């Protein structure tokens, strides 16, 4: 879930997700080039919830999503490359319409 929030006078987006079996959760989107290493979320105690506040993300968060990960790091890189390839193809097709 993504919600606009203000923390300490700074506007941004607060992300939260319930992913009790995840070893790592990150927020990905066009604002960080879909790089799951750039915005890792914090585990909230033993609740299974993860959260992060991203200041000044604004409109860039429109396509953002929390991404739980349980995969090995090499599998994560493979999935990231595959996602980037699909997004690039989508944008190319959209540009030719």
PDB file of C-alpha atoms in Angstrom:
ATOM      1  CA  UNK A   1       0.000   0.000   0.000  1.00  0.00           C
ATOM      2  CA  UNK A   2       1.330   3.448  -0.910  1.00  0.00           C
ATOM      3  CA  UNK A   3      -0.002   6.569   0.756  1.00  0.00           C
ATOM      4  CA  UNK A   4       1.052  10.221   0.611  1.00  0.00           C
ATOM      5  CA  UNK A   5       2.537  11.235   3.963  1.00  0.00           C
ATOM      6  CA  UNK A   6       4.414  14.053   5.660  1.00  0.00           C
ATOM      7  CA  UNK A   7       7.207  13.126   8.056  1.00  0.00           C
ATOM      8  CA  UNK A   8       9.077  15.860   9.900  1.00  0.00           C
ATOM      9  CA  UNK A   9       7.657  18.466   7.526  1.00  0.00           C
ATOM     10  CA  UNK A  10       8.845  16.563   4.432  1.00  0.00           C
ATOM     11  CA  UNK A  11       6.259  15.301   1.952  1.00  0.00           C
ATOM     12  CA  UNK A  12       6.649  11.902   0.357  1.00  0.00           C
ATOM     13  CA  UNK A  13       5.115   8.472   0.027  1.00  0.00           C
ATOM     14  CA  UNK A  14       4.825   5.847   2.764  1.00  0.00           C
ATOM     15  CA  UNK A  15       4.865   2.250   1.556  1.00  0.00           C
ATOM     16  CA  UNK A  16       3.789  -0.735   3.641  1.00  0.00           C
ATOM     17  CA  UNK A  17       3.278  -4.387   2.784  1.00  0.00           C
ATOM     18  CA  UNK A  18       2.599  -7.606   4.638  1.00  0.00           C
ATOM     19  CA  UNK A  19       5.128 -10.192   3.478  1.00  0.00           C
ATOM     20  CA  UNK A  20       5.780 -12.513   6.426  1.00  0.00           C
ATOM     21  CA  UNK A  21       7.944 -14.992   4.489  1.00  0.00           C
ATOM     22  CA  UNK A  22      10.100 -12.472   2.662  1.00  0.00           C
ATOM     23  CA  UNK A  23      13.779 -12.171   3.463  1.00  0.00           C
ATOM     24  CA  UNK A  24      13.959  -8.759   1.812  1.00  0.00           C
ATOM     25  CA  UNK A  25      11.449  -6.263   0.426  1.00  0.00           C
ATOM     26  CA  UNK A  26      12.239  -3.240  -1.735  1.00  0.00           C
ATOM     27  CA  UNK A  27      10.221  -0.536  -3.464  1.00  0.00           C
ATOM     28  CA  UNK A  28      10.810  -0.395  -7.201  1.00  0.00           C
ATOM     29  CA  UNK A  29       9.549   2.041  -9.805  1.00  0.00           C
ATOM     30  CA  UNK A  30      10.601   4.361 -12.590  1.00  0.00           C
ATOM     31  CA  UNK A  31      11.927   6.847  -9.993  1.00  0.00           C
ATOM     32  CA  UNK A  32      14.746   4.406  -9.126  1.00  0.00           C
ATOM     33  CA  UNK A  33      15.107   2.687 -12.507  1.00  0.00           C
ATOM     34  CA  UNK A  34      13.412  -0.437 -11.133  1.00  0.00           C
ATOM     35  CA  UNK A  35      16.500  -1.123  -9.021  1.00  0.00           C
ATOM     36  CA  UNK A  36      15.472  -3.088  -5.926  1.00  0.00           C
ATOM     37  CA  UNK A  37      18.790  -2.325  -4.238  1.00  0.00           C
ATOM     38  CA  UNK A  38      18.086   1.388  -3.953  1.00  0.00           C
ATOM     39  CA  UNK A  39      15.081   1.432  -1.583  1.00  0.00           C
ATOM     40  CA  UNK A  40      15.043  -1.589   0.752  1.00  0.00           C
ATOM     41  CA  UNK A  41      12.177  -1.606   3.226  1.00  0.00           C
ATOM     42  CA  UNK A  42      12.443  -2.123   7.022  1.00  0.00           C
ATOM     43  CA  UNK A  43      10.883  -5.096   8.769  1.00  0.00           C
ATOM     44  CA  UNK A  44       8.439  -3.989  11.478  1.00  0.00           C
ATOM     45  CA  UNK A  45       9.283  -6.279  14.394  1.00  0.00           C
ATOM     46  CA  UNK A  46       7.875  -9.792  14.052  1.00  0.00           C
ATOM     47  CA  UNK A  47       4.608  -8.659  12.452  1.00  0.00           C
ATOM     48  CA  UNK A  48       5.468  -9.692   8.896  1.00  0.00           C
ATOM     49  CA  UNK A  49       5.010  -6.066   7.832  1.00  0.00           C
ATOM     50  CA  UNK A  50       7.623  -4.020   6.002  1.00  0.00           C
ATOM     51  CA  UNK A  51       7.648  -0.230   5.519  1.00  0.00           C
ATOM     52  CA  UNK A  52       9.574   2.713   4.116  1.00  0.00           C
ATOM     53  CA  UNK A  53       9.042   6.439   3.705  1.00  0.00           C
ATOM     54  CA  UNK A  54      10.376   7.913   0.462  1.00  0.00           C
ATOM     55  CA  UNK A  55      10.645  11.702   0.661  1.00  0.00           C
ATOM     56  CA  UNK A  56       9.948  13.875  -2.365  1.00  0.00           C
ATOM     57  CA  UNK A  57       9.106  10.962  -4.683  1.00  0.00           C
ATOM     58  CA  UNK A  58       5.825  12.573  -5.748  1.00  0.00           C
ATOM     59  CA  UNK A  59       4.541  11.595  -9.192  1.00  0.00           C
ATOM     60  CA  UNK A  60       7.391   9.124  -9.662  1.00  0.00           C
ATOM     61  CA  UNK A  61       5.649   6.779  -7.239  1.00  0.00           C
ATOM     62  CA  UNK A  62       2.641   6.312  -9.523  1.00  0.00           C
ATOM     63  CA  UNK A  63       4.092   3.064 -10.891  1.00  0.00           C
ATOM     64  CA  UNK A  64       5.965   1.993  -7.753  1.00  0.00           C
ATOM     65  CA  UNK A  65       5.356  -1.268  -5.966  1.00  0.00           C
ATOM     66  CA  UNK A  66       6.817  -3.110  -2.989  1.00  0.00           C
ATOM     67  CA  UNK A  67       8.625  -6.208  -4.203  1.00  0.00           C
ATOM     68  CA  UNK A  68       9.133  -9.085  -1.718  1.00  0.00           C
ATOM     69  CA  UNK A  69      12.157 -11.268  -2.419  1.00  0.00           C
ATOM     70  CA  UNK A  70      12.984 -14.776  -1.322  1.00  0.00           C
ATOM     71  CA  UNK A  71      15.189 -15.665  -4.289  1.00  0.00           C
ATOM     72  CA  UNK A  72      18.911 -16.130  -4.463  1.00  0.00           C
ATOM     73  CA  UNK A  73      20.743 -12.922  -5.492  1.00  0.00           C
ATOM     74  CA  UNK A  74      21.681 -14.315  -8.937  1.00  0.00           C
ATOM     75  CA  UNK A  75      18.000 -15.111  -9.616  1.00  0.00           C
ATOM     76  CA  UNK A  76      17.054 -11.595  -8.538  1.00  0.00           C
ATOM     77  CA  UNK A  77      19.445 -10.058 -11.076  1.00  0.00           C
ATOM     78  CA  UNK A  78      18.037 -12.325 -13.785  1.00  0.00           C
ATOM     79  CA  UNK A  79      14.459 -11.279 -12.966  1.00  0.00           C
ATOM     80  CA  UNK A  80      15.481  -7.610 -12.853  1.00  0.00           C
ATOM     81  CA  UNK A  81      17.073  -7.814 -16.311  1.00  0.00           C
ATOM     82  CA  UNK A  82      13.998  -9.608 -17.648  1.00  0.00           C
ATOM     83  CA  UNK A  83      11.704  -6.945 -16.184  1.00  0.00           C
ATOM     84  CA  UNK A  84      13.834  -4.144 -17.664  1.00  0.00           C
ATOM     85  CA  UNK A  85      13.758  -5.841 -21.078  1.00  0.00           C
ATOM     86  CA  UNK A  86       9.943  -6.166 -20.970  1.00  0.00           C
ATOM     87  CA  UNK A  87       9.561  -2.541 -19.894  1.00  0.00           C
ATOM     88  CA  UNK A  88      11.862  -1.353 -22.697  1.00  0.00           C
ATOM     89  CA  UNK A  89       9.863  -3.352 -25.270  1.00  0.00           C
ATOM     90  CA  UNK A  90       6.587  -1.974 -23.895  1.00  0.00           C
ATOM     91  CA  UNK A  91       7.847   1.610 -24.169  1.00  0.00           C
ATOM     92  CA  UNK A  92       9.122   1.038 -27.709  1.00  0.00           C
ATOM     93  CA  UNK A  93       5.795  -0.395 -28.827  1.00  0.00           C
ATOM     94  CA  UNK A  94       3.920   2.429 -27.147  1.00  0.00           C
ATOM     95  CA  UNK A  95       6.083   5.034 -28.866  1.00  0.00           C
ATOM     96  CA  UNK A  96       5.220   3.587 -32.307  1.00  0.00           C
ATOM     97  CA  UNK A  97       1.460   3.945 -31.839  1.00  0.00           C
TER      98      UNK A  97
END
